[in-house]
Amino acid sequence: TAARTVGATGPLLAPMAACATGMWAVAQAAELIRRGECTRAIAGAVESPITRLTLAGFRKMGALATTGCYPFDVAREGFVLGEGGALMVLESAKSAVARGAKIYGRVLGAGITNDSHHVSSFDPSYEMGMRSLDLCLQRSNLKTTDIDAVHTHGTSTVQNDRMEAALIASMLDLQVPVMASKGATGHTLGASGAVIVALGLLSLQQQTVLPCVGLQTTEFSLNFVRRQRRTVLRQLLCFSFGFGGQNAVLALGSANN
């Protein structure tokens, strides 16, 4: 229906990768454009998960917070469900310039892997999560020192936050600014990766890092952003991790870099 509404005539893809779905969709659209199969594509994800069944399931798992979502905080107790989504128009630089489009940033590359470990738990070695980050850097022709900020998945669960903190501490500069937005947006599940990419593009366009809303006392020795501020952003990473061991890391670059 969406394709007919906008008159799309190219490939119609519907990836499913749990909470990494939105980021996977953006990565696929960028690859279609790089291969010359499309000049322009609409990519993203939308989800409205607040139902009695969904709430009961996550409550049974012990994943839902009762007081709020506080990613990376010592007192975190889980996530708060949110509803929403994000859609982006991706196109070649030539196409964007020709039509005078407002360019927010560039998709540089992505790394997508799967743990093949458990339906809802990460592989405790974090091997495939690290692999997705390494693949993203390779495909984007970036070094770890080229990364100016990271926008994490940041679900505020004990397991996810520890895994992401370990990836950053082991593979990136400990002083890289770390952002987490689910304290403000809630967890939109399959749409969350697309929301993170959209916020990442806005960060690049406005040269601003976003705060970790709700964070008071952190468990981890990382450079978490405590308040919104302007800074120089050339390249940033977006993280998205989902049930079934879905790992996605996407690199974005400034339109002016």
GROMACS .gro file of N, CA, C and O in nm, residues 16-142:
model
  508
   16MET      N    1   1.315  -0.812   0.859
   16MET     CA    2   1.269  -0.834   0.996
   16MET      C    3   1.389  -0.877   1.079
   16MET      O    4   1.447  -0.983   1.056
   17ALA      N    5   1.429  -0.794   1.174
   17ALA     CA    6   1.545  -0.824   1.258
   17ALA      C    7   1.521  -0.775   1.399
   17ALA      O    8   1.608  -0.712   1.460
   18ALA      N    9   1.399  -0.799   1.450
   18ALA     CA   10   1.364  -0.757   1.586
   18ALA      C   11   1.392  -0.608   1.602
   18ALA      O   12   1.356  -0.529   1.516
   19CYS      N   13   1.459  -0.569   1.711
   19CYS     CA   14   1.482  -0.427   1.738
   19CYS      C   15   1.583  -0.363   1.642
   19CYS      O   16   1.597  -0.241   1.640
   20ALA      N   17   1.652  -0.445   1.561
   20ALA     CA   18   1.747  -0.392   1.464
   20ALA      C   19   1.684  -0.370   1.327
   20ALA      O   20   1.751  -0.330   1.232
   21THR      N   21   1.552  -0.393   1.316
   21THR     CA   22   1.484  -0.388   1.186
   21THR      C   23   1.500  -0.253   1.116
   21THR      O   24   1.534  -0.246   0.998
   22GLY      N   25   1.474  -0.144   1.187
   22GLY     CA   26   1.481  -0.012   1.125
   22GLY      C   27   1.618   0.021   1.071
   22GLY      O   28   1.632   0.078   0.961
   23MET      N   29   1.722  -0.015   1.146
   23MET     CA   30   1.858   0.014   1.101
   23MET      C   31   1.895  -0.074   0.982
   23MET      O   32   1.964  -0.029   0.889
   24TRP      N   33   1.849  -0.199   0.984
   24TRP     CA   34   1.873  -0.289   0.872
   24TRP      C   35   1.807  -0.234   0.746
   24TRP      O   36   1.864  -0.240   0.637
   25ALA      N   37   1.687  -0.179   0.758
   25ALA     CA   38   1.616  -0.123   0.642
   25ALA      C   39   1.695  -0.009   0.580
   25ALA      O   40   1.709   0.000   0.457
   26VAL      N   41   1.748   0.080   0.664
   26VAL     CA   42   1.828   0.193   0.613
   26VAL      C   43   1.954   0.141   0.545
   26VAL      O   44   1.993   0.190   0.437
   27ALA      N   45   2.018   0.042   0.605
   27ALA     CA   46   2.141  -0.014   0.546
   27ALA      C   47   2.112  -0.078   0.411
   27ALA      O   48   2.190  -0.063   0.315
   28GLN      N   49   1.999  -0.149   0.400
   28GLN     CA   50   1.964  -0.212   0.272
   28GLN      C   51   1.935  -0.108   0.165
   28GLN      O   52   1.976  -0.123   0.049
   29ALA      N   53   1.864  -0.002   0.202
   29ALA     CA   54   1.835   0.104   0.105
   29ALA      C   55   1.963   0.169   0.054
   29ALA      O   56   1.978   0.196  -0.066
   30ALA      N   57   2.056   0.195   0.146
   30ALA     CA   58   2.184   0.256   0.106
   30ALA      C   59   2.260   0.166   0.010
   30ALA      O   60   2.322   0.213  -0.087
   31GLU      N   61   2.254   0.035   0.036
   31GLU     CA   62   2.325  -0.059  -0.051
   31GLU      C   63   2.261  -0.066  -0.190
   31GLU      O   64   2.332  -0.076  -0.292
   32LEU      N   65   2.129  -0.060  -0.198
   32LEU     CA   66   2.061  -0.058  -0.328
   32LEU      C   67   2.106   0.063  -0.410
   32LEU      O   68   2.125   0.053  -0.532
   33ILE      N   69   2.121   0.176  -0.344
   33ILE     CA   70   2.165   0.297  -0.414
   33ILE      C   71   2.310   0.285  -0.457
   33ILE      O   72   2.347   0.321  -0.569
   34ARG      N   73   2.396   0.230  -0.369
   34ARG     CA   74   2.537   0.213  -0.404
   34ARG      C   75   2.555   0.121  -0.525
   34ARG      O   76   2.644   0.141  -0.607
   35ARG      N   77   2.470   0.017  -0.533
   35ARG     CA   78   2.481  -0.078  -0.643
   35ARG      C   79   2.415  -0.025  -0.771
   35ARG      O   80   2.419  -0.092  -0.874
   36GLY      N   81   2.352   0.090  -0.765
   36GLY     CA   82   2.289   0.147  -0.883
   36GLY      C   83   2.153   0.090  -0.914
   36GLY      O   84   2.096   0.117  -1.021
   37GLU      N   85   2.096   0.010  -0.823
   37GLU     CA   86   1.963  -0.047  -0.845
   37GLU      C   87   1.853   0.055  -0.821
   37GLU      O   88   1.742   0.040  -0.872
   38CYS      N   89   1.883   0.156  -0.741
   38CYS     CA   90   1.786   0.264  -0.714
   38CYS      C   91   1.859   0.398  -0.716
   38CYS      O   92   1.977   0.406  -0.680
   39THR      N   93   1.788   0.501  -0.758
   39THR     CA   94   1.840   0.637  -0.747
   39THR      C   95   1.797   0.698  -0.614
   39THR      O   96   1.871   0.773  -0.551
   40ARG      N   97   1.677   0.661  -0.570
   40ARG     CA   98   1.620   0.717  -0.448
   40ARG      C   99   1.536   0.609  -0.379
   40ARG      O  100   1.474   0.528  -0.445
   41ALA      N  101   1.538   0.609  -0.245
   41ALA     CA  102   1.461   0.508  -0.171
   41ALA      C  103   1.407   0.569  -0.043
   41ALA      O  104   1.468   0.660   0.015
   42ILE      N  105   1.291   0.520   0.001
   42ILE     CA  106   1.236   0.556   0.131
   42ILE      C  107   1.260   0.437   0.224
   42ILE      O  108   1.226   0.323   0.192
   43ALA      N  109   1.322   0.463   0.338
   43ALA     CA  110   1.356   0.354   0.431
   43ALA      C  111   1.328   0.396   0.574
   43ALA      O  112   1.339   0.514   0.609
   44GLY      N  113   1.295   0.299   0.655
   44GLY     CA  114   1.270   0.327   0.797
   44GLY      C  115   1.181   0.219   0.856
   44GLY      O  116   1.171   0.108   0.803
   45ALA      N  117   1.117   0.252   0.967
   45ALA     CA  118   1.032   0.154   1.035
   45ALA      C  119   0.936   0.226   1.128
   45ALA      O  120   0.965   0.336   1.178
   46VAL      N  121   0.821   0.164   1.151
   46VAL     CA  122   0.718   0.217   1.240
   46VAL      C  123   0.665   0.101   1.324
   46VAL      O  124   0.650  -0.010   1.274
   47GLU      N  125   0.640   0.126   1.452
   47GLU     CA  126   0.579   0.022   1.535
   47GLU      C  127   0.494   0.085   1.645
   47GLU      O  128   0.530   0.187   1.703
   48SER      N  129   0.380   0.019   1.671
   48SER     CA  130   0.289   0.060   1.779
   48SER      C  131   0.268  -0.061   1.871
   48SER      O  132   0.169  -0.133   1.860
   49PRO      N  133   0.361  -0.085   1.963
   49PRO     CA  134   0.361  -0.210   2.040
   49PRO      C  135   0.284  -0.207   2.171
   49PRO      O  136   0.283  -0.307   2.242
   50ILE      N  137   0.225  -0.093   2.206
   50ILE     CA  138   0.162  -0.086   2.338
   50ILE      C  139   0.025  -0.153   2.333
   50ILE      O  140  -0.078  -0.090   2.304
   51THR      N  141   0.026  -0.282   2.360
   51THR     CA  142  -0.096  -0.363   2.369
   51THR      C  143  -0.089  -0.444   2.498
   51THR      O  144   0.018  -0.460   2.557
   52ARG      N  145  -0.201  -0.498   2.539
   52ARG     CA  146  -0.203  -0.578   2.662
   52ARG      C  147  -0.112  -0.699   2.649
   52ARG      O  148  -0.043  -0.737   2.744
   53LEU      N  149  -0.114  -0.763   2.532
   53LEU     CA  150  -0.032  -0.882   2.511
   53LEU      C  151   0.117  -0.850   2.519
   53LEU      O  152   0.194  -0.920   2.586
   54THR      N  153   0.159  -0.743   2.450
   54THR     CA  154   0.300  -0.705   2.451
   54THR      C  155   0.346  -0.667   2.592
   54THR      O  156   0.453  -0.709   2.638
   55LEU      N  157   0.266  -0.588   2.659
   55LEU     CA  158   0.301  -0.549   2.796
   55LEU      C  159   0.311  -0.670   2.888
   55LEU      O  160   0.404  -0.681   2.969
   56ALA      N  161   0.219  -0.763   2.874
   56ALA     CA  162   0.221  -0.882   2.959
   56ALA      C  163   0.345  -0.966   2.932
   56ALA      O  164   0.407  -1.019   3.026
   57GLY      N  165   0.382  -0.979   2.805
   57GLY     CA  166   0.500  -1.058   2.770
   57GLY      C  167   0.628  -1.002   2.826
   57GLY      O  168   0.708  -1.073   2.888
   58PHE      N  169   0.649  -0.871   2.806
   58PHE     CA  170   0.772  -0.809   2.857
   58PHE      C  171   0.772  -0.802   3.010
   58PHE      O  172   0.877  -0.812   3.073
   59ARG      N  173   0.653  -0.787   3.069
   59ARG     CA  174   0.646  -0.785   3.215
   59ARG      C  175   0.684  -0.923   3.271
   59ARG      O  176   0.755  -0.933   3.370
   60LYS      N  177   0.640  -1.028   3.204
   60LYS     CA  178   0.673  -1.165   3.246
   60LYS      C  179   0.823  -1.189   3.236
   60LYS      O  180   0.881  -1.260   3.319
   61MET      N  181   0.887  -1.129   3.138
   61MET     CA  182   1.033  -1.141   3.122
   61MET      C  183   1.109  -1.060   3.225
   61MET      O  184   1.230  -1.078   3.241
   62GLY      N  185   1.042  -0.967   3.291
   62GLY     CA  186   1.111  -0.878   3.384
   62GLY      C  187   1.186  -0.766   3.316
   62GLY      O  188   1.279  -0.708   3.373
   63ALA      N  189   1.144  -0.732   3.192
   63ALA     CA  190   1.216  -0.631   3.114
   63ALA      C  191   1.158  -0.491   3.129
   63ALA      O  192   1.224  -0.393   3.090
   64LEU      N  193   1.037  -0.478   3.184
   64LEU     CA  194   0.972  -0.347   3.191
   64LEU      C  195   1.007  -0.274   3.321
   64LEU      O  196   1.011  -0.334   3.428
   65ALA      N  197   1.030  -0.143   3.309
   65ALA     CA  198   1.056  -0.059   3.425
   65ALA      C  199   0.924  -0.018   3.490
   65ALA      O  200   0.820  -0.015   3.424
   66THR      N  201   0.930   0.014   3.617
   66THR     CA  202   0.810   0.060   3.687
   66THR      C  203   0.813   0.210   3.716
   66THR      O  204   0.709   0.271   3.740
   67THR      N  205   0.933   0.270   3.713
   67THR     CA  206   0.944   0.412   3.746
   67THR      C  207   0.995   0.498   3.631
   67THR      O  208   0.983   0.619   3.634
   68GLY      N  209   1.056   0.439   3.529
   68GLY     CA  210   1.110   0.515   3.418
   68GLY      C  211   1.227   0.445   3.354
   68GLY      O  212   1.277   0.344   3.405
   69CYS      N  213   1.270   0.495   3.240
   69CYS     CA  214   1.380   0.437   3.163
   69CYS      C  215   1.507   0.518   3.185
   69CYS      O  216   1.511   0.638   3.155
   70TYR      N  217   1.611   0.453   3.240
   70TYR     CA  218   1.736   0.523   3.273
   70TYR      C  219   1.854   0.446   3.216
   70TYR      O  220   1.925   0.376   3.290
   71PRO      N  221   1.880   0.456   3.085
   71PRO     CA  222   1.989   0.380   3.025
   71PRO      C  223   2.123   0.407   3.094
   71PRO      O  224   2.158   0.521   3.123
   72PHE      N  225   2.195   0.299   3.122
   72PHE     CA  226   2.330   0.299   3.177
   72PHE      C  227   2.339   0.348   3.322
   72PHE      O  228   2.448   0.367   3.376
   73ASP      N  229   2.226   0.367   3.388
   73ASP     CA  230   2.225   0.411   3.526
   73ASP      C  231   2.234   0.289   3.620
   73ASP      O  232   2.182   0.182   3.587
   74VAL      N  233   2.298   0.306   3.734
   74VAL     CA  234   2.310   0.195   3.829
   74VAL      C  235   2.172   0.150   3.879
   74VAL      O  236   2.155   0.034   3.919
   75ALA      N  237   2.074   0.239   3.876
   75ALA     CA  238   1.941   0.207   3.927
   75ALA      C  239   1.844   0.165   3.817
   75ALA      O  240   1.724   0.153   3.841
   76ARG      N  241   1.894   0.141   3.696
   76ARG     CA  242   1.805   0.106   3.586
   76ARG      C  243   1.733  -0.025   3.615
   76ARG      O  244   1.787  -0.115   3.679
   77GLU      N  245   1.611  -0.035   3.564
   77GLU     CA  246   1.529  -0.153   3.593
   77GLU      C  247   1.458  -0.206   3.471
   77GLU      O  248   1.372  -0.293   3.481
   78GLY      N  249   1.495  -0.156   3.353
   78GLY     CA  250   1.433  -0.203   3.230
   78GLY      C  251   1.383  -0.087   3.145
   78GLY      O  252   1.410   0.028   3.174
   79PHE      N  253   1.312  -0.121   3.039
   79PHE     CA  254   1.268  -0.016   2.946
   79PHE      C  255   1.121   0.017   2.962
   79PHE      O  256   1.045  -0.053   3.030
   80VAL      N  257   1.084   0.127   2.899
   80VAL     CA  258   0.944   0.171   2.890
   80VAL      C  259   0.907   0.166   2.742
   80VAL      O  260   0.979   0.220   2.658
   81LEU      N  261   0.798   0.100   2.707
   81LEU     CA  262   0.759   0.091   2.567
   81LEU      C  263   0.719   0.227   2.512
   81LEU      O  264   0.656   0.308   2.581
   82GLY      N  265   0.754   0.250   2.388
   82GLY     CA  266   0.713   0.371   2.317
   82GLY      C  267   0.655   0.333   2.183
   82GLY      O  268   0.671   0.220   2.136
   83GLU      N  269   0.585   0.425   2.121
   83GLU     CA  270   0.529   0.403   1.988
   83GLU      C  271   0.578   0.515   1.895
   83GLU      O  272   0.587   0.630   1.936
   84GLY      N  273   0.608   0.479   1.772
   84GLY     CA  274   0.653   0.582   1.678
   84GLY      C  275   0.729   0.520   1.563
   84GLY      O  276   0.716   0.399   1.535
   85GLY      N  277   0.807   0.600   1.498
   85GLY     CA  278   0.885   0.551   1.385
   85GLY      C  279   0.960   0.664   1.319
   85GLY      O  280   0.954   0.780   1.362
   86ALA      N  281   1.033   0.630   1.215
   86ALA     CA  282   1.108   0.730   1.138
   86ALA      C  283   1.126   0.678   0.995
   86ALA      O  284   1.154   0.560   0.975
   87LEU      N  285   1.108   0.766   0.901
   87LEU     CA  286   1.130   0.735   0.760
   87LEU      C  287   1.225   0.837   0.701
   87LEU      O  288   1.218   0.956   0.734
   88MET      N  289   1.313   0.791   0.616
   88MET     CA  290   1.412   0.879   0.554
   88MET      C  291   1.416   0.858   0.404
   88MET      O  292   1.392   0.747   0.356
   89VAL      N  293   1.443   0.963   0.331
   89VAL     CA  294   1.468   0.953   0.187
   89VAL      C  295   1.618   0.941   0.167
   89VAL      O  296   1.694   1.029   0.208
   90LEU      N  297   1.660   0.830   0.111
   90LEU     CA  298   1.801   0.810   0.078
   90LEU      C  299   1.818   0.820  -0.073
   90LEU      O  300   1.732   0.772  -0.149
   91GLU      N  301   1.927   0.880  -0.115
   91GLU     CA  302   1.953   0.892  -0.258
   91GLU      C  303   2.101   0.917  -0.281
   91GLU      O  304   2.176   0.946  -0.188
   92SER      N  305   2.141   0.904  -0.405
   92SER     CA  306   2.279   0.932  -0.440
   92SER      C  307   2.307   1.081  -0.423
   92SER      O  308   2.216   1.164  -0.427
   93ALA      N  309   2.433   1.114  -0.401
   93ALA     CA  310   2.472   1.254  -0.385
   93ALA      C  311   2.434   1.334  -0.511
   93ALA      O  312   2.386   1.447  -0.503
   94LYS      N  313   2.452   1.272  -0.628
   94LYS     CA  314   2.420   1.339  -0.753
   94LYS      C  315   2.273   1.374  -0.760
   94LYS      O  316   2.235   1.486  -0.799
   95SER      N  317   2.187   1.280  -0.719
   95SER     CA  318   2.043   1.303  -0.720
   95SER      C  319   2.004   1.413  -0.622
   95SER      O  320   1.922   1.500  -0.653
   96ALA      N  321   2.062   1.409  -0.501
   96ALA     CA  322   2.027   1.508  -0.399
   96ALA      C  323   2.065   1.649  -0.443
   96ALA      O  324   1.988   1.744  -0.425
   97VAL      N  325   2.183   1.663  -0.500
   97VAL     CA  326   2.230   1.794  -0.544
   97VAL      C  327   2.144   1.845  -0.661
   97VAL      O  328   2.106   1.962  -0.666
   98ALA      N  329   2.109   1.755  -0.751
   98ALA     CA  330   2.032   1.794  -0.871
   98ALA      C  331   1.895   1.850  -0.835
   98ALA      O  332   1.846   1.941  -0.900
   99ARG      N  333   1.832   1.797  -0.730
   99ARG     CA  334   1.698   1.844  -0.694
   99ARG      C  335   1.701   1.945  -0.579
   99ARG      O  336   1.596   1.987  -0.529
  100GLY      N  337   1.821   1.986  -0.537
  100GLY     CA  338   1.833   2.085  -0.432
  100GLY      C  339   1.784   2.038  -0.298
  100GLY      O  340   1.729   2.116  -0.219
  101ALA      N  341   1.804   1.910  -0.267
  101ALA     CA  342   1.755   1.852  -0.142
  101ALA      C  343   1.835   1.903  -0.022
  101ALA      O  344   1.954   1.934  -0.033
  102LYS      N  345   1.768   1.910   0.093
  102LYS     CA  346   1.837   1.940   0.218
  102LYS      C  347   1.904   1.812   0.265
  102LYS      O  348   1.836   1.713   0.296
  103ILE      N  349   2.036   1.812   0.272
  103ILE     CA  350   2.111   1.692   0.305
  103ILE      C  351   2.149   1.694   0.452
  103ILE      O  352   2.218   1.786   0.498
  104TYR      N  353   2.104   1.593   0.526
  104TYR     CA  354   2.132   1.586   0.670
  104TYR      C  355   2.262   1.513   0.699
  104TYR      O  356   2.326   1.539   0.802
  105GLY      N  357   2.300   1.421   0.614
  105GLY     CA  358   2.423   1.345   0.638
  105GLY      C  359   2.435   1.233   0.536
  105GLY      O  360   2.355   1.223   0.442
  106ARG      N  361   2.536   1.149   0.555
  106ARG     CA  362   2.565   1.041   0.461
  106ARG      C  363   2.568   0.907   0.536
  106ARG      O  364   2.621   0.900   0.647
  107VAL      N  365   2.516   0.803   0.471
  107VAL     CA  366   2.531   0.668   0.523
  107VAL      C  367   2.664   0.614   0.471
  107VAL      O  368   2.681   0.598   0.349
  108LEU      N  369   2.757   0.588   0.560
  108LEU     CA  370   2.891   0.546   0.520
  108LEU      C  371   2.905   0.395   0.506
  108LEU      O  372   2.980   0.346   0.421
  109GLY      N  373   2.836   0.321   0.591
  109GLY     CA  374   2.848   0.175   0.586
  109GLY      C  375   2.781   0.113   0.706
  109GLY      O  376   2.743   0.182   0.801
  110ALA      N  377   2.765  -0.019   0.702
  110ALA     CA  378   2.698  -0.089   0.812
  110ALA      C  379   2.759  -0.225   0.834
  110ALA      O  380   2.819  -0.284   0.743
  111GLY      N  381   2.745  -0.275   0.955
  111GLY     CA  382   2.784  -0.411   0.990
  111GLY      C  383   2.667  -0.479   1.056
  111GLY      O  384   2.615  -0.428   1.156
  112ILE      N  385   2.622  -0.592   1.001
  112ILE     CA  386   2.506  -0.664   1.055
  112ILE      C  387   2.544  -0.810   1.076
  112ILE      O  388   2.591  -0.877   0.984
  113THR      N  389   2.525  -0.859   1.198
  113THR     CA  390   2.559  -0.997   1.231
  113THR      C  391   2.450  -1.057   1.319
  113THR      O  392   2.357  -0.987   1.360
  114ASN      N  393   2.465  -1.186   1.349
  114ASN     CA  394   2.371  -1.252   1.440
  114ASN      C  395   2.448  -1.345   1.533
  114ASN      O  396   2.539  -1.416   1.490
  115ASP      N  397   2.409  -1.345   1.662
  115ASP     CA  398   2.476  -1.428   1.761
  115ASP      C  399   2.449  -1.577   1.743
  115ASP      O  400   2.532  -1.660   1.777
  116SER      N  401   2.328  -1.612   1.697
  116SER     CA  402   2.284  -1.752   1.691
  116SER      C  403   2.305  -1.820   1.826
  116SER      O  404   2.357  -1.932   1.834
  117HIS      N  405   2.264  -1.751   1.933
  117HIS     CA  406   2.293  -1.798   2.068
  117HIS      C  407   2.167  -1.829   2.148
  117HIS      O  408   2.155  -1.937   2.205
  118HIS      N  409   2.070  -1.735   2.152
  118HIS     CA  410   1.954  -1.751   2.238
  118HIS      C  411   1.842  -1.661   2.185
  118HIS      O  412   1.868  -1.560   2.120
  119VAL      N  413   1.718  -1.698   2.216
  119VAL     CA  414   1.605  -1.621   2.163
  119VAL      C  415   1.601  -1.479   2.217
  119VAL      O  416   1.554  -1.387   2.149
  120SER      N  417   1.653  -1.455   2.338
  120SER     CA  418   1.644  -1.319   2.393
  120SER      C  419   1.772  -1.272   2.462
  120SER      O  420   1.780  -1.156   2.502
  121SER      N  421   1.872  -1.358   2.476
  121SER     CA  422   1.995  -1.321   2.546
  121SER      C  423   2.112  -1.309   2.449
  121SER      O  424   2.120  -1.381   2.349
  122PHE      N  425   2.204  -1.217   2.480
  122PHE     CA  426   2.324  -1.202   2.399
  122PHE      C  427   2.422  -1.315   2.426
  122PHE      O  428   2.426  -1.370   2.537
  123ASP      N  429   2.502  -1.347   2.328
  123ASP     CA  430   2.617  -1.434   2.351
  123ASP      C  431   2.707  -1.363   2.451
  123ASP      O  432   2.749  -1.250   2.427
  124PRO      N  433   2.738  -1.424   2.566
  124PRO     CA  434   2.815  -1.354   2.669
  124PRO      C  435   2.956  -1.314   2.627
  124PRO      O  436   3.018  -1.231   2.691
  125SER      N  437   3.005  -1.371   2.517
  125SER     CA  438   3.138  -1.330   2.468
  125SER      C  439   3.131  -1.199   2.391
  125SER      O  440   3.235  -1.135   2.368
  126TYR      N  441   3.011  -1.159   2.348
  126TYR     CA  442   2.989  -1.039   2.266
  126TYR      C  443   3.064  -1.044   2.133
  126TYR      O  444   3.085  -0.942   2.068
  127GLU      N  445   3.103  -1.164   2.093
  127GLU     CA  446   3.187  -1.178   1.974
  127GLU      C  447   3.122  -1.121   1.849
  127GLU      O  448   3.185  -1.047   1.772
  128MET      N  449   2.993  -1.154   1.825
  128MET     CA  450   2.929  -1.108   1.703
  128MET      C  451   2.890  -0.961   1.710
  128MET      O  452   2.882  -0.893   1.608
  129GLY      N  453   2.866  -0.910   1.830
  129GLY     CA  454   2.845  -0.767   1.844
  129GLY      C  455   2.971  -0.691   1.806
  129GLY      O  456   2.965  -0.589   1.734
  130MET      N  457   3.085  -0.739   1.852
  130MET     CA  458   3.213  -0.677   1.816
  130MET      C  459   3.239  -0.691   1.666
  130MET      O  460   3.293  -0.600   1.603
  131ARG      N  461   3.198  -0.806   1.611
  131ARG     CA  462   3.215  -0.828   1.467
  131ARG      C  463   3.133  -0.727   1.386
  131ARG      O  464   3.181  -0.675   1.285
  132SER      N  465   3.011  -0.697   1.430
  132SER     CA  466   2.930  -0.600   1.357
  132SER      C  467   2.993  -0.461   1.359
  132SER      O  468   2.992  -0.390   1.258
  133LEU      N  469   3.052  -0.424   1.472
  133LEU     CA  470   3.121  -0.294   1.481
  133LEU      C  471   3.243  -0.292   1.392
  133LEU      O  472   3.268  -0.194   1.319
  134ASP      N  473   3.319  -0.401   1.393
  134ASP     CA  474   3.440  -0.409   1.310
  134ASP      C  475   3.404  -0.403   1.161
  134ASP      O  476   3.469  -0.332   1.083
  135LEU      N  477   3.301  -0.478   1.121
  135LEU     CA  478   3.258  -0.476   0.981
  135LEU      C  479   3.213  -0.337   0.938
  135LEU      O  480   3.244  -0.292   0.827
  136CYS      N  481   3.139  -0.269   1.025
  136CYS     CA  482   3.093  -0.134   0.993
  136CYS      C  483   3.210  -0.040   0.968
  136CYS      O  484   3.211   0.036   0.871
  137LEU      N  485   3.310  -0.045   1.056
  137LEU     CA  486   3.427   0.041   1.038
  137LEU      C  487   3.501   0.009   0.909
  137LEU      O  488   3.541   0.099   0.835
  138GLN      N  489   3.518  -0.120   0.880
  138GLN     CA  490   3.586  -0.160   0.757
  138GLN      C  491   3.513  -0.110   0.634
  138GLN      O  492   3.574  -0.052   0.543
  139ARG      N  493   3.383  -0.132   0.630
  139ARG     CA  494   3.304  -0.096   0.512
  139ARG      C  495   3.289   0.055   0.496
  139ARG      O  496   3.261   0.104   0.387
  140SER      N  497   3.308   0.127   0.605
  140SER     CA  498   3.299   0.274   0.600
  140SER      C  499   3.434   0.339   0.581
  140SER      O  500   3.444   0.463   0.575
  141ASN      N  501   3.542   0.257   0.575
  141ASN     CA  502   3.679   0.308   0.564
  141ASN      C  503   3.713   0.403   0.679
  141ASN      O  504   3.772   0.510   0.658
  142LEU      N  505   3.673   0.363   0.800
  142LEU     CA  506   3.698   0.444   0.918
  142LEU      C  507   3.787   0.370   1.017
  142LEU      O  508   3.784   0.247   1.025
   0.00000   0.00000   0.00000
